[in-house]
Amino acid sequence: MSRMTKKTKLWTIEEEDVREDHPGILEAAELLKLGELVAFPTETVYGLGADARSTSAVEGIYAAKGRPSDNPLIVHIADRAQLTGLVSETIPAAERELAERLIASFWPGPLTLVLPVRPGAVSPRVTAGLETVAVRMPDHPLALALIRAAGLPIAAPSANRSGRPSPTTARHVADDLAGKIAGILDGGPTSVGLESTVVAVGSRGLELLRPGGVTQQALRDAVPDVPLTLAPELQRQADASPGAQQQEQAAPRAPGMKYAHYAPQGEMRVITYGPSTAARDAVPDRAAALLAQAKRRGLSTGVLTYEEHADRYPDVDHIAICGSLRDLSTAAHRLYDALRSFDQAGIEYIVAEGCPMEGVGEAIMNRLMKAAAYRIERID
Ligand code: TXA
Ligand code: MG
């Protein structure tokens, strides 16, 4: 596959026109079969797809994204039968049964399961040499039609340049990857707006590796008898999150910060707050004060806020309104476009208001803390 600049095809496909034999979907599927890279929408974010069995195709993903190759990829499937070919035959019965229950509750949908991999099922570049593979079945007709038409398991990370916010529109993908990939299927803006939840299925229950479109509460409700633990990085984040009691060493430290993520070019910080209502209500004033200070230092300023607080920032250069605090699914949907808007506006200093750790708020705070490289300003 050529690494040189190539012409990136764009197919725009309306939802009512999605069929496996749509000419655009067929062409995209053929390119995937040839080892080329094609971006496509899922319900979470746009993915950058490649044949998961082909090492050269998967190497193309890492090259196009500029992604460190020790960070493994999610394999996307369209049918239950495809899962059988991907996972080990020797999974203990209890783990197999737990996976089945989660699949029955959440697939197709934004839940990725990490399971023991069947040796040889996918390129070792997909799993980064691990003995597990991450698999999900996206809940998007275009993604499912493409995977079926290709007849392949499709490795697909988010279709952004490494470190940038994930793409929620075809435009975002083109901004990052045009000239580097064979094609982009445009199915309009994604609905969830944040990546899938990633859980490892193990003998001691579930370990949450990344919060996302399926909330922790939804997982607990689906398998109430199963222990759910947080990966160490997520536990540290929870301690530093809005509403948490002050901890000795609340802010997450270096481990888990290996990859810069979701970050705008400007210096960003995020405001969190203690359990009291007074602390929560002080957030816009603190944000405005930090922004005024930065402005006095001659920096261009931007704030990530919510509809309810949009009129609290009369002197800020760029206001990104990230949905409503009353319905955090709207904030999830808007988050990555809001983060990208700071770069478009050339903003040098950014403050993001934290949101409550309720429902998808956990995933939003996870992304905000990473985007801020864990520069956290806490109000008590
Ligand atoms: O919503 C999503 O999941 C999107 C869309 C395109 O499906 N994909 C996505 O992929 O977010 P990516 O590559 O940006 O994130 C994959 C995540 C990473 O956090 C990676 O470390 C984790 O899944 N992961 C993949 N394989 C793993 C494995 N075997 N063990 C543990 N974590 C794994
Ligand atoms: Mg990603």
CSV table of C-alpha atoms and ligand atoms in Angstrom, one decimal:
chain,number,residue,atom,x,y,z
A,1,MET,CA,0.0,0.0,0.0
A,2,SER,CA,1.3,3.4,-0.9
A,3,ARG,CA,2.3,5.7,2.0
A,4,MET,CA,2.3,8.7,-0.3
A,5,THR,CA,-0.4,11.2,-0.5
A,6,LYS,CA,-3.5,9.6,-2.2
A,7,LYS,CA,-6.8,10.8,-3.3
A,8,THR,CA,-9.3,10.1,-0.5
A,9,LYS,CA,-12.7,9.0,-1.9
A,10,LEU,CA,-15.9,10.3,-0.2
A,11,TRP,CA,-19.2,8.5,-0.3
A,12,THR,CA,-22.2,10.2,1.3
A,13,ILE,CA,-24.9,7.7,2.1
A,14,GLU,CA,-28.3,8.6,3.6
A,15,GLU,CA,-29.6,6.2,6.2
A,16,GLU,CA,-32.5,5.1,4.1
A,17,ASP,CA,-30.2,4.1,1.2
A,18,VAL,CA,-27.9,1.8,3.3
A,19,ARG,CA,-27.8,-1.7,1.8
A,20,GLU,CA,-25.0,-4.2,1.5
A,21,ASP,CA,-25.1,-3.8,-2.3
A,22,HIS,CA,-25.0,0.0,-2.3
A,23,PRO,CA,-22.3,0.9,-4.9
A,24,GLY,CA,-20.5,3.1,-2.4
A,25,ILE,CA,-20.5,0.5,0.3
A,26,LEU,CA,-19.4,-2.2,-2.2
A,27,GLU,CA,-16.5,0.0,-3.4
A,28,ALA,CA,-15.5,0.7,0.2
A,29,ALA,CA,-15.7,-3.0,1.1
A,30,GLU,CA,-13.5,-3.9,-2.0
A,31,LEU,CA,-10.9,-1.4,-0.9
A,32,LEU,CA,-10.9,-3.0,2.6
A,33,LYS,CA,-10.4,-6.4,1.1
A,34,LEU,CA,-7.4,-5.0,-0.9
A,35,GLY,CA,-5.8,-3.9,2.4
A,36,GLU,CA,-6.7,-0.2,2.1
A,37,LEU,CA,-8.0,2.0,4.9
A,38,VAL,CA,-11.6,3.2,4.9
A,39,ALA,CA,-13.2,5.5,7.6
A,40,PHE,CA,-16.8,4.8,8.5
A,41,PRO,CA,-19.4,6.1,11.0
A,42,THR,CA,-20.4,4.1,14.1
A,43,GLU,CA,-22.9,5.2,16.8
A,44,THR,CA,-20.0,6.4,18.9
A,45,VAL,CA,-17.3,8.0,16.7
A,46,TYR,CA,-16.0,7.5,13.2
A,47,GLY,CA,-13.6,4.5,12.9
A,48,LEU,CA,-10.6,4.0,10.7
A,49,GLY,CA,-11.1,0.5,9.3
A,50,ALA,CA,-8.7,-2.1,8.0
A,51,ASP,CA,-8.7,-5.9,7.5
A,52,ALA,CA,-7.9,-7.1,11.0
A,53,ARG,CA,-6.2,-10.2,9.6
A,54,SER,CA,-3.7,-8.3,7.5
A,55,THR,CA,-0.6,-7.1,9.2
A,56,SER,CA,0.3,-4.6,6.4
A,57,ALA,CA,-3.3,-3.2,6.4
A,58,VAL,CA,-3.1,-2.7,10.2
A,59,GLU,CA,0.3,-1.1,10.0
A,60,GLY,CA,-1.3,1.3,7.6
A,61,ILE,CA,-3.7,2.4,10.5
A,62,TYR,CA,-0.8,3.2,12.8
A,63,ALA,CA,1.0,5.1,10.0
A,64,ALA,CA,-2.0,7.2,9.0
A,65,LYS,CA,-2.9,8.1,12.6
A,66,GLY,CA,0.7,8.5,13.8
A,67,ARG,CA,-0.4,6.2,16.6
A,68,PRO,CA,2.1,4.3,19.0
A,69,SER,CA,1.9,0.7,17.9
A,70,ASP,CA,1.8,-0.7,21.4
A,71,ASN,CA,-1.8,0.6,21.8
A,72,PRO,CA,-4.1,-2.3,20.6
A,73,LEU,CA,-7.1,-1.9,18.4
A,74,ILE,CA,-10.8,-2.8,18.6
A,75,VAL,CA,-12.1,-5.4,16.2
A,76,HIS,CA,-15.5,-4.6,14.8
A,77,ILE,CA,-17.9,-7.4,13.8
A,78,ALA,CA,-21.5,-7.5,12.3
A,79,ASP,CA,-22.6,-10.9,13.3
A,80,ARG,CA,-22.4,-13.1,16.4
A,81,ALA,CA,-20.9,-15.9,14.4
A,82,GLN,CA,-17.8,-13.7,13.7
A,83,LEU,CA,-17.0,-13.6,17.4
A,84,THR,CA,-16.5,-17.3,17.5
A,85,GLY,CA,-13.7,-17.1,15.1
A,86,LEU,CA,-11.9,-14.4,17.1
A,87,VAL,CA,-11.9,-15.7,20.7
A,88,SER,CA,-10.1,-18.6,22.2
A,89,GLU,CA,-11.8,-22.0,22.4
A,90,THR,CA,-10.6,-22.5,25.9
A,91,ILE,CA,-12.3,-19.6,27.7
A,92,PRO,CA,-13.6,-20.9,31.1
A,93,ALA,CA,-17.4,-21.5,31.0
A,94,ALA,CA,-18.1,-18.8,33.6
A,95,GLU,CA,-16.3,-16.1,31.6
A,96,ARG,CA,-18.0,-17.3,28.4
A,97,GLU,CA,-21.4,-17.0,30.1
A,98,LEU,CA,-20.7,-13.5,31.4
A,99,ALA,CA,-19.7,-12.4,27.9
A,100,GLU,CA,-22.9,-13.9,26.6
A,101,ARG,CA,-25.0,-12.0,29.1
A,102,LEU,CA,-23.3,-8.7,28.2
A,103,ILE,CA,-23.7,-9.4,24.5
A,104,ALA,CA,-27.4,-10.1,25.0
A,105,SER,CA,-27.8,-6.8,26.9
A,106,PHE,CA,-25.6,-4.4,24.8
A,107,TRP,CA,-24.9,-5.6,21.3
A,108,PRO,CA,-25.1,-4.1,18.9
A,109,GLY,CA,-24.0,-1.1,20.9
A,110,PRO,CA,-21.2,0.9,22.5
A,111,LEU,CA,-19.7,-1.9,24.7
A,112,THR,CA,-16.3,-3.4,23.8
A,113,LEU,CA,-15.4,-6.8,25.4
A,114,VAL,CA,-11.8,-7.8,26.0
A,115,LEU,CA,-11.5,-11.6,25.7
A,116,PRO,CA,-8.8,-14.2,25.2
A,117,VAL,CA,-7.8,-14.2,21.6
A,118,ARG,CA,-7.8,-17.2,19.3
A,119,PRO,CA,-4.2,-17.6,18.2
A,120,GLY,CA,-3.8,-16.5,14.6
A,121,ALA,CA,-7.3,-15.0,14.3
A,122,VAL,CA,-6.1,-11.5,13.8
A,123,SER,CA,-2.7,-9.8,13.0
A,124,PRO,CA,-0.5,-9.5,16.2
A,125,ARG,CA,-0.4,-5.8,15.3
A,126,VAL,CA,-4.1,-5.6,16.3
A,127,THR,CA,-3.6,-7.0,19.8
A,128,ALA,CA,-0.2,-5.4,20.2
A,129,GLY,CA,1.1,-8.8,21.1
A,130,LEU,CA,-1.4,-9.3,24.0
A,131,GLU,CA,-3.2,-12.6,24.5
A,132,THR,CA,-6.5,-10.8,24.5
A,133,VAL,CA,-8.6,-9.1,21.7
A,134,ALA,CA,-11.1,-6.2,22.1
A,135,VAL,CA,-14.3,-6.8,20.1
A,136,ARG,CA,-17.5,-4.9,19.5
A,137,MET,CA,-20.6,-4.9,17.3
A,138,PRO,CA,-21.4,-1.2,16.4
A,139,ASP,CA,-25.0,-0.1,16.4
A,140,HIS,CA,-24.9,1.7,13.1
A,141,PRO,CA,-26.5,0.5,9.8
A,142,LEU,CA,-23.7,1.8,7.6
A,143,ALA,CA,-21.0,0.2,9.8
A,144,LEU,CA,-22.8,-3.1,9.8
A,145,ALA,CA,-23.4,-3.1,6.1
A,146,LEU,CA,-19.8,-2.3,5.4
A,147,ILE,CA,-18.5,-5.1,7.6
A,148,ARG,CA,-20.9,-7.6,6.1
A,149,ALA,CA,-20.0,-6.5,2.5
A,150,ALA,CA,-16.3,-6.9,3.3
A,151,GLY,CA,-16.9,-10.2,5.0
A,152,LEU,CA,-14.0,-9.5,7.3
A,153,PRO,CA,-13.3,-8.6,11.0
A,154,ILE,CA,-12.5,-4.9,10.8
A,155,ALA,CA,-9.9,-3.4,13.1
A,156,ALA,CA,-10.8,0.3,13.7
A,157,PRO,CA,-9.5,2.8,16.1
A,158,SER,CA,-11.1,6.3,16.1
A,159,ALA,CA,-10.4,8.0,12.8
A,160,ASN,CA,-8.4,10.9,14.1
A,161,ARG,CA,-4.7,11.8,14.1
A,162,SER,CA,-3.2,10.4,17.3
A,163,GLY,CA,-3.7,12.8,20.2
A,164,ARG,CA,-6.5,14.8,18.6
A,165,PRO,CA,-10.2,14.6,19.7
A,166,SER,CA,-12.0,11.7,18.1
A,167,PRO,CA,-14.1,12.5,15.0
A,168,THR,CA,-17.8,12.7,15.2
A,169,THR,CA,-18.4,13.9,11.6
A,170,ALA,CA,-16.9,13.0,8.3
A,171,ARG,CA,-15.5,16.5,8.1
A,172,HIS,CA,-13.4,15.8,11.3
A,173,VAL,CA,-12.0,12.7,9.6
A,174,ALA,CA,-11.1,14.6,6.4
A,175,ASP,CA,-9.5,17.4,8.5
A,176,ASP,CA,-7.2,14.8,10.1
A,177,LEU,CA,-6.7,12.1,7.5
A,178,ALA,CA,-7.5,13.3,3.9
A,179,GLY,CA,-4.7,12.3,1.6
A,180,LYS,CA,-3.6,9.5,3.9
A,181,ILE,CA,-6.5,7.0,3.5
A,182,ALA,CA,-8.4,5.4,0.6
A,183,GLY,CA,-11.9,6.6,1.5
A,184,ILE,CA,-14.5,8.0,4.0
A,185,LEU,CA,-18.1,6.9,4.2
A,186,ASP,CA,-20.1,9.9,5.4
A,187,GLY,CA,-23.2,8.8,7.4
A,188,GLY,CA,-23.7,12.2,9.1
A,189,PRO,CA,-22.8,13.1,12.7
A,190,THR,CA,-22.5,10.2,15.2
A,191,SER,CA,-25.2,9.9,17.8
A,192,VAL,CA,-23.4,9.0,21.1
A,193,GLY,CA,-20.4,11.2,20.4
A,194,LEU,CA,-18.0,9.4,22.8
A,195,GLU,CA,-16.2,6.0,22.3
A,196,SER,CA,-17.4,2.7,23.5
A,197,THR,CA,-17.0,1.5,27.1
A,198,VAL,CA,-14.2,-1.1,27.3
A,199,VAL,CA,-14.4,-3.9,29.8
A,200,ALA,CA,-12.1,-6.9,30.3
A,201,VAL,CA,-14.0,-10.1,31.1
A,202,GLY,CA,-12.1,-12.2,33.6
A,203,SER,CA,-12.3,-14.9,36.2
A,204,ARG,CA,-13.0,-12.3,39.0
A,205,GLY,CA,-15.6,-10.4,37.1
A,206,LEU,CA,-15.4,-7.3,35.0
A,207,GLU,CA,-12.7,-4.6,34.9
A,208,LEU,CA,-13.7,-1.3,33.4
A,209,LEU,CA,-10.8,-0.1,31.2
A,210,ARG,CA,-12.5,2.9,29.6
A,211,PRO,CA,-15.8,4.6,30.5
A,212,GLY,CA,-17.9,5.3,27.4
A,213,GLY,CA,-21.3,5.0,25.8
A,214,VAL,CA,-22.5,2.3,28.2
A,215,THR,CA,-22.6,3.7,31.7
A,216,GLN,CA,-21.2,1.9,34.8
A,217,GLN,CA,-24.7,1.9,36.2
A,218,ALA,CA,-26.1,0.1,33.0
A,219,LEU,CA,-23.3,-2.5,33.4
A,220,ARG,CA,-24.2,-3.1,37.1
A,221,ASP,CA,-27.9,-3.3,36.2
A,222,ALA,CA,-27.2,-5.9,33.5
A,223,VAL,CA,-25.0,-8.2,35.6
A,224,PRO,CA,-25.8,-7.2,39.2
A,225,ASP,CA,-24.2,-10.3,40.6
A,226,VAL,CA,-20.8,-9.7,39.0
A,227,PRO,CA,-18.0,-7.6,40.6
A,228,LEU,CA,-17.0,-4.6,38.6
A,229,THR,CA,-13.7,-3.0,39.4
A,230,LEU,CA,-12.1,0.1,37.9
A,231,ALA,CA,-8.7,0.1,36.2
A,232,PRO,CA,-6.2,1.9,38.5
A,233,GLU,CA,-6.1,5.0,36.3
A,234,LEU,CA,-9.9,5.3,36.4
A,235,GLN,CA,-9.9,4.9,40.2
A,236,ARG,CA,-7.5,7.8,40.5
A,237,GLN,CA,-9.7,9.8,38.2
A,238,ALA,CA,-12.8,9.1,40.2
A,239,ASP,CA,-11.0,10.4,43.3
A,240,ALA,CA,-10.3,13.7,41.5
A,241,SER,CA,-13.7,14.0,39.9
A,242,PRO,CA,-16.6,16.4,40.6
A,243,GLY,CA,-18.5,15.5,43.8
A,244,ALA,CA,-15.7,13.3,45.2
A,245,GLN,CA,-14.4,13.9,48.7
A,246,GLN,CA,-10.9,15.5,48.8
A,247,GLN,CA,-8.2,12.9,48.7
A,248,GLU,CA,-4.6,13.1,50.0
A,249,GLN,CA,-3.3,12.9,46.5
A,250,ALA,CA,-6.4,13.3,44.4
A,251,ALA,CA,-4.9,14.2,41.0
A,252,PRO,CA,-4.0,11.2,38.8
A,253,ARG,CA,-0.2,11.0,38.2
A,254,ALA,CA,2.0,9.9,35.4
A,255,PRO,CA,1.0,6.3,35.0
A,256,GLY,CA,-1.8,6.0,32.4
A,257,MET,CA,-0.8,9.3,30.9
A,258,LYS,CA,1.3,7.6,28.4
A,259,TYR,CA,-0.5,8.9,25.4
A,260,ALA,CA,-1.6,12.5,24.9
A,261,HIS,CA,-5.3,12.3,24.1
A,262,TYR,CA,-8.2,14.4,22.8
A,263,ALA,CA,-6.1,17.5,23.4
A,264,PRO,CA,-6.5,20.9,21.8
A,265,GLN,CA,-3.3,22.8,20.9
A,266,GLY,CA,-4.0,25.5,23.6
A,267,GLU,CA,-3.1,24.8,27.3
A,268,MET,CA,-6.3,23.4,28.8
A,269,ARG,CA,-7.3,22.9,32.4
A,270,VAL,CA,-10.5,21.4,33.8
A,271,ILE,CA,-12.4,22.5,37.0
A,272,THR,CA,-13.7,19.9,39.4
A,273,TYR,CA,-15.4,20.5,42.7
A,274,GLY,CA,-16.1,18.9,46.1
A,275,PRO,CA,-19.3,17.4,47.3
A,276,SER,CA,-21.0,20.7,48.4
A,277,THR,CA,-23.5,22.6,46.3
A,278,ALA,CA,-21.6,25.8,47.0
A,279,ALA,CA,-18.5,24.3,45.4
A,280,ARG,CA,-20.4,23.2,42.4
A,281,ASP,CA,-22.1,26.6,42.0
A,282,ALA,CA,-18.7,28.4,42.1
A,283,VAL,CA,-17.4,26.8,38.9
A,284,PRO,CA,-18.3,29.5,36.4
A,285,ASP,CA,-16.9,32.3,38.6
A,286,ARG,CA,-13.6,30.4,39.1
A,287,ALA,CA,-13.4,29.7,35.4
A,288,ALA,CA,-14.1,33.3,34.5
A,289,ALA,CA,-11.4,34.4,36.9
A,290,LEU,CA,-8.7,32.1,35.5
A,291,LEU,CA,-9.6,33.2,32.0
A,292,ALA,CA,-9.4,36.9,32.9
A,293,GLN,CA,-5.9,36.3,34.3
A,294,ALA,CA,-4.8,34.6,31.1
A,295,LYS,CA,-6.2,37.4,29.1
A,296,ARG,CA,-4.2,39.9,31.1
A,297,ARG,CA,-1.1,37.8,30.2
A,298,GLY,CA,-2.0,38.4,26.5
A,299,LEU,CA,-3.3,35.0,25.7
A,300,SER,CA,-6.4,34.3,23.6
A,301,THR,CA,-9.0,32.5,25.8
A,302,GLY,CA,-11.6,29.9,25.4
A,303,VAL,CA,-14.1,28.2,27.7
A,304,LEU,CA,-15.9,24.8,27.4
A,305,THR,CA,-19.2,25.3,29.2
A,306,TYR,CA,-22.9,24.2,29.0
A,307,GLU,CA,-26.1,26.0,27.9
A,308,GLU,CA,-27.0,26.9,31.4
A,309,HIS,CA,-23.8,28.9,31.9
A,310,ALA,CA,-23.2,30.3,28.4
A,311,ASP,CA,-24.0,33.9,29.5
A,312,ARG,CA,-21.4,33.8,32.3
A,313,TYR,CA,-18.4,34.6,30.0
A,314,PRO,CA,-18.8,38.0,28.4
A,315,ASP,CA,-15.0,38.6,28.1
A,316,VAL,CA,-13.9,35.3,26.7
A,317,ASP,CA,-12.7,35.0,23.0
A,318,HIS,CA,-14.3,31.7,22.2
A,319,ILE,CA,-17.2,30.0,24.0
A,320,ALA,CA,-17.8,26.3,23.1
A,321,ILE,CA,-21.2,25.3,24.4
A,322,CYS,CA,-21.2,21.6,25.1
A,323,GLY,CA,-24.8,20.6,25.4
A,324,SER,CA,-26.8,20.9,28.6
A,325,LEU,CA,-26.1,20.0,32.2
A,326,ARG,CA,-29.7,18.8,32.4
A,327,ASP,CA,-29.1,16.1,29.8
A,328,LEU,CA,-25.5,15.0,29.7
A,329,SER,CA,-26.1,12.9,26.6
A,330,THR,CA,-26.2,16.2,24.7
A,331,ALA,CA,-22.9,17.1,26.2
A,332,ALA,CA,-21.3,13.8,25.1
A,333,HIS,CA,-22.7,14.3,21.6
A,334,ARG,CA,-21.1,17.8,21.4
A,335,LEU,CA,-17.9,17.2,23.3
A,336,TYR,CA,-15.4,16.5,20.6
A,337,ASP,CA,-16.6,19.1,18.2
A,338,ALA,CA,-16.3,21.6,21.1
A,339,LEU,CA,-12.7,20.5,21.7
A,340,ARG,CA,-11.8,20.8,18.1
A,341,SER,CA,-13.4,24.3,17.9
A,342,PHE,CA,-10.6,25.7,20.1
A,343,ASP,CA,-8.0,24.9,17.5
A,344,GLN,CA,-10.1,26.4,14.7
A,345,ALA,CA,-10.3,29.6,16.7
A,346,GLY,CA,-6.6,29.5,17.5
A,347,ILE,CA,-7.1,29.6,21.3
A,348,GLU,CA,-4.1,29.5,23.5
A,349,TYR,CA,-5.6,29.1,27.0
A,350,ILE,CA,-8.7,27.0,27.7
A,351,VAL,CA,-10.8,26.3,30.8
A,352,ALA,CA,-13.3,23.4,30.8
A,353,GLU,CA,-16.1,23.3,33.3
A,354,GLY,CA,-16.4,19.8,34.9
A,355,CYS,CA,-19.8,18.1,34.8
A,356,PRO,CA,-21.5,15.9,37.4
A,357,MET,CA,-20.3,12.2,37.5
A,358,GLU,CA,-23.7,11.0,36.6
A,359,GLY,CA,-24.4,8.5,33.8
A,360,VAL,CA,-22.3,9.4,30.8
A,361,GLY,CA,-20.8,12.3,32.8
A,362,GLU,CA,-18.2,9.7,34.0
A,363,ALA,CA,-17.0,9.3,30.4
A,364,ILE,CA,-17.1,13.0,29.7
A,365,MET,CA,-15.0,13.8,32.8
A,366,ASN,CA,-12.5,11.0,31.7
A,367,ARG,CA,-12.1,12.7,28.3
A,368,LEU,CA,-11.9,16.2,29.8
A,369,MET,CA,-9.1,15.2,32.2
A,370,LYS,CA,-7.1,13.6,29.5
A,371,ALA,CA,-7.6,16.5,27.1
A,372,ALA,CA,-6.4,18.8,29.9
A,373,ALA,CA,-3.4,16.4,30.5
A,374,TYR,CA,-4.6,16.2,34.1
A,375,ARG,CA,-4.3,19.9,34.8
A,376,ILE,CA,-7.1,19.9,37.4
A,377,GLU,CA,-8.3,23.0,39.3
A,378,ARG,CA,-10.4,21.9,42.3
A,379,ILE,CA,-12.9,24.0,44.3
A,380,ASP,CA,-14.0,22.9,47.8
B,1,TXA,O1,-16.3,3.6,20.1
B,1,TXA,C1,-15.2,3.0,19.9
B,1,TXA,O2,-14.7,2.1,20.6
B,1,TXA,C2,-14.4,3.5,18.6
B,1,TXA,C3,-15.2,3.2,17.4
B,1,TXA,C4,-14.5,3.5,16.1
B,1,TXA,O3,-15.7,1.9,17.4
B,1,TXA,N1,-13.1,2.9,18.6
B,1,TXA,C5,-12.1,3.3,19.4
B,1,TXA,O4,-10.9,2.7,19.2
B,1,TXA,O5,-12.3,4.1,20.3
B,1,TXA,P1,-9.5,3.2,19.8
B,1,TXA,O6,-8.5,2.4,19.2
B,1,TXA,O7,-9.4,4.7,19.7
B,1,TXA,O8,-9.6,2.7,21.3
B,1,TXA,C6,-9.4,1.4,21.6
B,1,TXA,C7,-9.3,1.2,23.1
B,1,TXA,C8,-7.9,1.7,23.6
B,1,TXA,O9,-8.1,2.3,24.9
B,1,TXA,C9,-7.1,0.4,23.8
B,1,TXA,O10,-6.1,0.5,24.7
B,1,TXA,C10,-8.2,-0.6,24.2
B,1,TXA,O11,-9.4,-0.2,23.4
B,1,TXA,N2,-7.9,-2.0,23.9
B,1,TXA,C11,-7.9,-2.5,22.6
B,1,TXA,N3,-7.5,-3.8,22.7
B,1,TXA,C12,-7.3,-4.1,24.0
B,1,TXA,C13,-6.9,-5.3,24.7
B,1,TXA,N4,-6.6,-6.4,24.1
B,1,TXA,N5,-6.8,-5.1,26.1
B,1,TXA,C14,-7.0,-4.0,26.7
B,1,TXA,N6,-7.4,-2.9,26.1
B,1,TXA,C15,-7.6,-2.9,24.7
B,2,MG,MG,-9.1,6.8,19.9
